[in-house]
Short mmCIF file of C-alpha atoms in Angstrom, two decimals:
data_model
loop_
_atom_site.label_atom_id
_atom_site.label_comp_id
_atom_site.label_asym_id
_atom_site.label_seq_id
_atom_site.Cartn_x
_atom_site.Cartn_y
_atom_site.Cartn_z
CA MET A 1 -1.24 -92.51 17.37
CA SER A 2 -1.62 -90.44 14.69
CA LEU A 3 0.91 -88.45 12.17
CA HIS A 4 0.39 -85.00 14.07
CA GLY A 5 1.93 -87.27 17.36
CA LEU A 6 5.27 -88.69 15.44
CA PRO A 7 8.30 -87.01 15.99
CA VAL A 8 9.67 -84.86 13.82
CA GLU A 9 12.66 -87.39 12.77
CA LEU A 10 10.39 -89.73 11.82
CA LEU A 11 8.26 -87.92 10.30
CA HIS A 12 11.12 -87.02 7.50
CA ILE A 13 12.73 -90.65 7.32
CA ILE A 14 8.32 -91.36 6.45
CA ALA A 15 8.63 -88.76 4.29
CA GLN A 16 11.91 -90.03 1.82
CA ASP A 17 9.68 -93.09 0.72
CA LEU A 18 6.83 -90.66 -0.71
CA ASP A 19 6.71 -90.10 -4.50
CA ILE A 20 6.31 -86.08 -5.05
CA HIS A 21 2.20 -86.36 -5.72
CA ALA A 22 1.52 -87.59 -2.25
CA LEU A 23 4.56 -85.34 -1.06
CA ALA A 24 2.39 -81.92 -2.48
CA ALA A 25 -0.64 -83.74 -1.26
CA LEU A 26 0.91 -84.00 2.13
CA ALA A 27 2.08 -80.36 1.86
CA GLN A 28 -1.03 -79.61 2.10
CA THR A 29 -2.68 -80.70 5.11
CA CYS A 30 -1.01 -79.10 8.02
CA SER A 31 2.17 -76.59 8.51
CA ILE A 32 4.12 -79.27 10.62
CA LEU A 33 3.66 -81.89 7.84
CA CYS A 34 4.12 -78.93 5.37
CA ASP A 35 7.65 -78.19 6.64
CA VAL A 36 7.94 -82.60 6.27
CA ALA A 37 7.17 -82.37 2.97
CA GLN A 38 9.17 -79.35 1.28
CA GLY A 39 12.48 -80.84 2.62
CA SER A 40 11.75 -83.90 0.86
CA LEU A 41 10.22 -81.88 -2.06
CA TYR A 42 13.36 -79.27 -2.55
CA ARG A 43 16.04 -81.33 -1.09
CA HIS A 44 17.59 -81.79 -4.76
CA ILE A 45 16.66 -79.01 -7.71
CA CYS A 46 17.62 -79.44 -11.22
CA VAL A 47 16.50 -75.60 -13.48
CA SER A 48 16.46 -75.51 -16.79
CA ALA A 49 15.08 -73.95 -19.73
CA TRP A 50 14.21 -77.12 -21.67
CA SER A 51 12.96 -78.13 -17.88
CA ARG A 52 10.59 -74.75 -17.78
CA ASN A 53 11.06 -74.70 -14.62
CA LEU A 54 13.04 -71.37 -14.03
CA CYS A 55 10.60 -69.56 -11.91
CA VAL A 56 12.08 -72.20 -9.15
CA VAL A 57 14.67 -69.75 -8.41
CA ALA A 58 11.79 -66.73 -7.79
CA LEU A 59 10.84 -69.01 -4.92
CA LEU A 60 14.07 -69.86 -3.80
CA ALA A 61 14.76 -66.26 -3.63
CA ASN A 62 11.46 -65.00 -1.34
CA LYS A 63 10.55 -67.95 0.07
CA PRO A 64 14.35 -68.25 2.71
CA SER A 65 12.18 -71.13 4.84
CA ILE A 66 11.59 -73.51 1.37
CA ALA A 67 15.17 -72.52 0.48
CA ARG A 68 17.27 -73.55 3.51
CA HIS A 69 15.10 -77.05 2.60
CA VAL A 70 17.58 -77.66 -0.94
CA ARG A 71 21.22 -79.23 -0.27
CA SER A 72 21.60 -80.05 -3.92
CA PHE A 73 20.92 -77.23 -6.48
CA TYR A 74 21.91 -77.47 -10.32
CA ILE A 75 20.82 -74.92 -13.31
CA ALA A 76 22.10 -74.20 -16.52
CA ILE A 77 21.04 -71.72 -19.07
CA ASP A 78 22.40 -71.78 -21.98
CA SER A 79 23.33 -69.18 -24.41
CA LEU A 80 20.49 -68.81 -26.78
CA SER A 81 17.25 -68.55 -23.54
CA ALA A 82 16.85 -65.21 -23.26
CA VAL A 83 17.62 -64.68 -19.34
CA PHE A 84 17.55 -61.00 -17.98
CA PRO A 85 19.29 -58.49 -15.15
CA SER A 86 16.82 -58.99 -12.62
CA TYR A 87 16.82 -62.75 -12.90
CA TYR A 88 19.94 -62.95 -11.61
CA ARG A 89 19.49 -61.05 -9.29
CA LEU A 90 16.70 -63.47 -7.98
CA LEU A 91 20.04 -66.42 -8.38
CA SER A 92 21.62 -64.29 -6.06
CA ARG A 93 19.08 -64.47 -3.14
CA ALA A 94 18.21 -68.02 -3.84
CA ILE A 95 22.19 -68.85 -3.25
CA LEU A 96 22.41 -66.41 -0.31
CA ASN A 97 19.24 -68.47 1.57
CA MET A 98 20.20 -71.91 0.20
CA SER A 99 22.55 -71.96 3.28
CA GLU A 100 22.56 -75.93 3.82
CA LEU A 101 23.70 -76.69 0.40
CA THR A 102 25.91 -79.85 -0.16
CA SER A 103 26.48 -79.08 -4.19
CA LEU A 104 26.06 -76.13 -6.68
CA ASN A 105 26.29 -76.47 -10.20
CA LEU A 106 26.01 -72.44 -11.50
CA LEU A 107 26.35 -73.48 -15.57
CA VAL A 108 25.57 -69.62 -17.28
CA ASP A 109 26.70 -67.10 -18.62
CA SER A 110 30.36 -66.61 -17.22
CA GLY A 111 30.03 -63.23 -16.78
CA VAL A 112 27.97 -63.28 -14.22
CA SER A 113 29.84 -64.22 -11.40
CA TRP A 114 28.42 -61.12 -8.89
CA VAL A 115 25.84 -62.97 -7.91
CA LEU A 116 27.89 -64.86 -5.11
CA LYS A 117 28.26 -61.61 -3.62
CA ASP A 118 25.46 -61.76 -1.88
CA ALA A 119 26.53 -65.81 -0.73
CA CYS A 120 29.85 -63.56 0.21
CA THR A 121 27.98 -61.72 3.40
CA ARG A 122 26.83 -65.09 4.83
CA THR A 123 29.59 -66.35 7.99
CA SER A 124 29.31 -69.71 5.44
CA TYR A 125 28.62 -72.85 4.02
CA PRO A 126 29.65 -75.26 6.13
CA HIS A 127 28.04 -78.37 4.00
CA LEU A 128 29.23 -77.28 0.67
CA ALA A 129 31.12 -80.55 -0.73
CA HIS A 130 30.89 -79.89 -4.87
CA PHE A 131 31.17 -76.47 -6.26
CA THR A 132 30.61 -76.10 -10.11
CA CYS A 133 30.41 -72.98 -12.29
CA SER A 134 31.15 -71.55 -15.99
CA PHE A 135 32.52 -68.25 -14.30
CA PRO A 136 36.48 -67.33 -14.10
CA PHE A 137 38.61 -67.63 -11.19
CA ASP A 138 37.24 -64.30 -10.11
CA GLU A 139 37.11 -61.76 -6.84
CA ASN A 140 33.95 -62.54 -6.39
CA VAL A 141 34.69 -66.66 -6.36
CA VAL A 142 38.15 -65.89 -4.63
CA GLN A 143 35.91 -64.20 -2.06
CA PHE A 144 33.06 -67.32 -2.15
CA LEU A 145 35.64 -70.22 -1.78
CA THR A 146 36.67 -68.53 1.40
CA LYS A 147 32.76 -69.17 2.71
CA THR A 148 33.01 -73.07 1.84
CA PRO A 149 35.33 -74.93 4.52
CA SER A 150 34.42 -78.18 3.39
CA LEU A 151 34.82 -78.53 -0.24
CA LEU A 152 36.04 -81.00 -1.28
CA GLU A 153 35.36 -81.10 -5.45
CA LEU A 154 36.31 -77.58 -7.38
CA GLU A 155 35.32 -76.81 -11.00
CA VAL A 156 36.31 -72.97 -11.89
CA ASP A 157 38.01 -71.30 -15.01
CA SER A 158 37.20 -74.49 -17.81
CA ILE A 159 37.19 -71.85 -20.72
CA PRO A 160 39.77 -68.86 -18.99
CA SER A 161 38.32 -65.51 -20.26
CA THR A 162 41.34 -62.67 -20.48
CA PHE A 163 39.48 -60.78 -17.82
CA ALA A 164 40.52 -64.29 -15.13
CA CYS A 165 43.60 -61.91 -13.52
CA GLU A 166 46.15 -64.46 -12.45
CA SER A 167 47.02 -61.57 -9.10
CA LEU A 168 44.15 -62.91 -7.53
CA GLY A 169 45.75 -65.82 -6.11
CA ALA A 170 47.53 -63.27 -3.63
CA SER A 171 44.03 -62.40 -2.01
CA LEU A 172 43.56 -66.62 -1.47
CA SER A 173 44.10 -67.86 2.12
CA PRO A 174 46.24 -70.43 2.45
CA ALA A 175 43.59 -71.35 4.66
CA THR A 176 40.70 -71.56 2.57
CA ILE A 177 39.15 -74.46 1.35
CA PRO A 178 41.78 -76.63 3.14
CA ARG A 179 40.13 -80.36 2.09
CA LEU A 180 40.07 -79.52 -1.36
CA GLU A 181 40.20 -82.81 -2.84
CA GLN A 182 40.00 -82.49 -7.12
CA PHE A 183 40.43 -79.76 -9.07
CA ILE A 184 39.22 -79.31 -13.01
CA GLY A 185 39.59 -75.96 -14.91
CA SER A 186 42.96 -74.22 -16.22
CA PRO A 187 46.75 -75.01 -15.36
CA ARG A 188 46.89 -71.15 -14.94
CA THR A 189 44.26 -71.66 -11.71
CA ALA A 190 45.16 -74.66 -10.74
CA ARG A 191 48.60 -73.44 -10.20
CA LEU A 192 47.28 -70.93 -7.08
CA LEU A 193 44.82 -73.89 -5.42
CA VAL A 194 46.68 -76.76 -5.27
CA PRO A 195 50.41 -75.91 -3.66
CA GLY A 196 49.25 -75.96 0.41
CA ARG A 197 46.33 -78.31 -0.31
CA PRO A 198 45.75 -82.19 -0.36
CA VAL A 199 44.80 -82.20 -4.19
CA LYS A 200 44.88 -85.88 -5.38
CA SER A 201 42.63 -85.62 -8.61
CA LEU A 202 43.21 -83.32 -11.41
CA HIS A 203 41.94 -82.30 -14.93
CA LEU A 204 42.75 -79.40 -16.86
CA ASN A 205 41.51 -77.45 -19.82
CA GLY A 206 41.16 -74.32 -21.12
CA GLY A 207 45.50 -74.33 -21.97
CA ALA A 208 48.86 -76.99 -22.28
CA LEU A 209 50.38 -78.20 -19.23
CA THR A 210 53.77 -76.82 -18.54
CA ASP A 211 56.97 -78.30 -17.11
CA GLU A 212 56.91 -75.17 -14.87
CA ASP A 213 53.15 -76.16 -13.45
CA ILE A 214 53.76 -79.75 -13.66
CA THR A 215 56.45 -78.72 -10.48
CA VAL A 216 54.12 -76.16 -9.40
CA LEU A 217 51.27 -79.00 -9.08
CA ALA A 218 53.70 -81.42 -6.71
CA GLN A 219 53.46 -78.75 -3.90
CA SER A 220 50.27 -80.83 -3.35
CA THR A 221 49.88 -81.96 -0.19
CA ALA A 222 48.60 -85.32 -1.19
CA PRO A 223 49.87 -87.39 -3.86
CA ILE A 224 47.91 -86.51 -7.27
CA LEU A 225 46.93 -89.75 -8.61
CA VAL A 226 44.49 -89.26 -11.23
CA LEU A 227 45.88 -86.68 -14.21
CA GLY A 228 43.90 -85.55 -17.25
CA ALA A 229 45.76 -83.04 -19.00
CA VAL A 230 46.28 -81.15 -22.70
CA THR A 231 50.43 -80.91 -23.46
CA ASN A 232 52.00 -78.87 -26.38
CA SER A 233 55.02 -81.09 -25.73
CA SER A 234 56.43 -84.47 -27.01
CA PRO A 235 54.99 -87.10 -25.28
CA LEU A 236 57.82 -88.48 -24.17
CA PRO A 237 60.11 -86.05 -22.25
CA PHE A 238 56.75 -85.34 -20.86
CA LEU A 239 56.01 -88.64 -19.37
CA GLU A 240 59.56 -88.15 -17.84
CA GLN A 241 58.66 -85.03 -16.26
CA LEU A 242 55.69 -85.94 -14.97
CA HIS A 243 57.54 -89.48 -13.41
CA ARG A 244 60.15 -87.55 -11.80
CA TYR A 245 57.74 -85.10 -10.18
CA LEU A 246 53.87 -86.49 -9.48
CA PRO A 247 55.74 -90.56 -9.43
CA HIS A 248 52.70 -91.99 -7.56
CA LEU A 249 49.65 -91.27 -10.43
CA ALA A 250 47.43 -94.09 -11.44
CA TYR A 251 45.47 -93.25 -13.59
CA LEU A 252 46.91 -90.82 -16.82
CA ARG A 253 45.29 -89.36 -19.61
CA ILE A 254 47.99 -86.87 -22.12
CA MET A 255 46.30 -84.98 -25.38
CA THR A 256 48.83 -83.92 -27.57
CA THR A 257 48.76 -81.02 -29.69
CA GLN A 258 51.62 -82.24 -32.07
CA THR A 259 50.37 -83.72 -34.96
CA ILE A 260 50.94 -86.85 -35.76
CA LEU A 261 50.94 -87.62 -39.63
CA GLN A 262 52.13 -91.26 -39.69
CA PRO A 263 51.88 -94.27 -37.20
CA PRO A 264 54.47 -94.16 -34.22
CA ALA A 265 57.52 -96.79 -34.88
CA ALA A 266 57.98 -99.32 -32.36
CA GLU A 267 60.74 -97.11 -30.98
CA PHE A 268 58.25 -95.19 -29.76
CA TYR A 269 55.62 -97.48 -28.19
CA GLU A 270 59.06 -99.09 -26.65
CA GLN A 271 60.18 -96.01 -24.90
CA VAL A 272 56.52 -94.87 -23.63
CA ALA A 273 56.31 -98.50 -22.19
CA ASP A 274 59.60 -98.21 -20.68
CA VAL A 275 58.55 -94.30 -18.90
CA LEU A 276 54.97 -95.86 -17.90
CA ALA A 277 56.61 -99.36 -15.79
CA SER A 278 58.47 -96.44 -14.21
CA PHE A 279 55.35 -95.27 -12.59
CA PRO A 280 54.84 -98.20 -9.55
CA GLU A 281 50.63 -96.93 -8.83
CA LEU A 282 49.72 -96.67 -12.84
CA SER A 283 47.06 -98.66 -13.83
CA ALA A 284 45.54 -96.81 -16.68
CA PHE A 285 46.93 -94.69 -19.40
CA GLU A 286 45.36 -92.82 -22.61
CA LEU A 287 47.68 -90.61 -25.25
CA SER A 288 45.51 -88.82 -27.26
CA GLY A 289 42.16 -90.85 -27.29
CA VAL A 290 44.21 -93.81 -27.27
CA HIS A 291 44.08 -96.48 -23.87
CA TRP A 292 47.51 -98.34 -23.84
CA GLY A 293 46.78 -101.55 -22.72
CA SER A 294 48.90 -103.11 -20.06
CA GLN A 295 48.88 -106.20 -16.81
CA GLN A 296 50.33 -106.65 -14.23
CA LYS A 297 53.55 -109.66 -14.83
CA ARG A 298 53.12 -110.83 -11.21
CA ASP A 299 51.82 -111.33 -7.78
CA ASP A 300 54.79 -110.78 -5.90
CA GLY A 301 55.23 -106.20 -6.61
CA SER A 302 56.82 -105.99 -9.08
CA LYS A 303 56.20 -103.47 -12.21
CA ARG A 304 53.14 -103.91 -14.39
CA VAL A 305 54.05 -104.75 -17.95
CA TRP A 306 52.50 -102.24 -20.22
CA GLN A 307 51.95 -102.38 -24.28
CA SER A 308 55.07 -102.05 -25.88
CA SER A 309 54.07 -101.80 -29.94
CA PRO A 310 50.86 -101.02 -31.79
CA LEU A 311 48.28 -103.73 -31.16
CA SER A 312 47.49 -106.03 -33.96
CA VAL A 313 43.61 -106.40 -35.29
CA GLN A 314 43.38 -109.43 -37.13
CA ILE A 315 40.09 -110.55 -38.91
CA GLN A 316 38.34 -113.46 -39.96
CA LEU A 317 35.22 -114.04 -42.00
CA ASP A 318 32.98 -116.36 -41.36
CA ASP A 319 33.21 -118.76 -44.16
CA GLU A 320 28.62 -118.78 -44.61
CA ILE A 321 29.12 -114.84 -44.84
CA ILE A 322 28.06 -114.42 -48.94
CA ILE A 323 29.11 -111.01 -50.12
#
């Protein structure tokens, strides 16, 4: 039996084991095998100026039959790359054509969120689970999110700009992105996205997390297990506020803007250790780049014991080393 006689599903399985050169050769044989080969050749695309493959965007914009094969698309254009508006118009058409995306990463000029406008004319991107962009949380992003019912991971507004208005949150329906589990971005955008959604993981940057923000994050419909944030508050009151509203944290990373001119006193370590012990599920904690050690006291469900004093470092010199 020739390849032409095999079911298309089986041909796709065979193509998955071919290298890029074999796929390119297969694509030149006939129309049926060309479609099969393209399904693997263009399944995962990474575009960047330093990779010298920016032209792929034009191909996806002008060939919807190829764009529909793309499952993950990543593009990174730094500020040093000379890119004309016409290129971003091609990118906009390419996004529109990639209807079967599961992952989309747009690391481009933060002022070109309009590349999402064409995509908003599509009914939906039913399989998109991951979306990362360098855009502020503006109207174009809000409208695009209404087309992503299966979205699980979102990164937006990581570097907030003044023209991203919080009032846009009113246009984001509670039914939008109902399955969101992970968010990376600014605290102000987290306030708009977390309430009423099953968010479990938060990595917040671009602004300090306040006590009021914490009460809003507690309105997630799922326990928040992972949190990374910056605070202007003292560590102890901040930890106590987290314990009150987010008691199920399993991983916590805090950066404080307060200047520490000298090593904390032993009393500080003891106080922090006491608060950490009150989190029943916490297993990892980092404060301003310092990892705090801990161990499970017993296997009977008792509280984890946290480091309550500075770690001592003993340096032993080998007798055979001659200085």
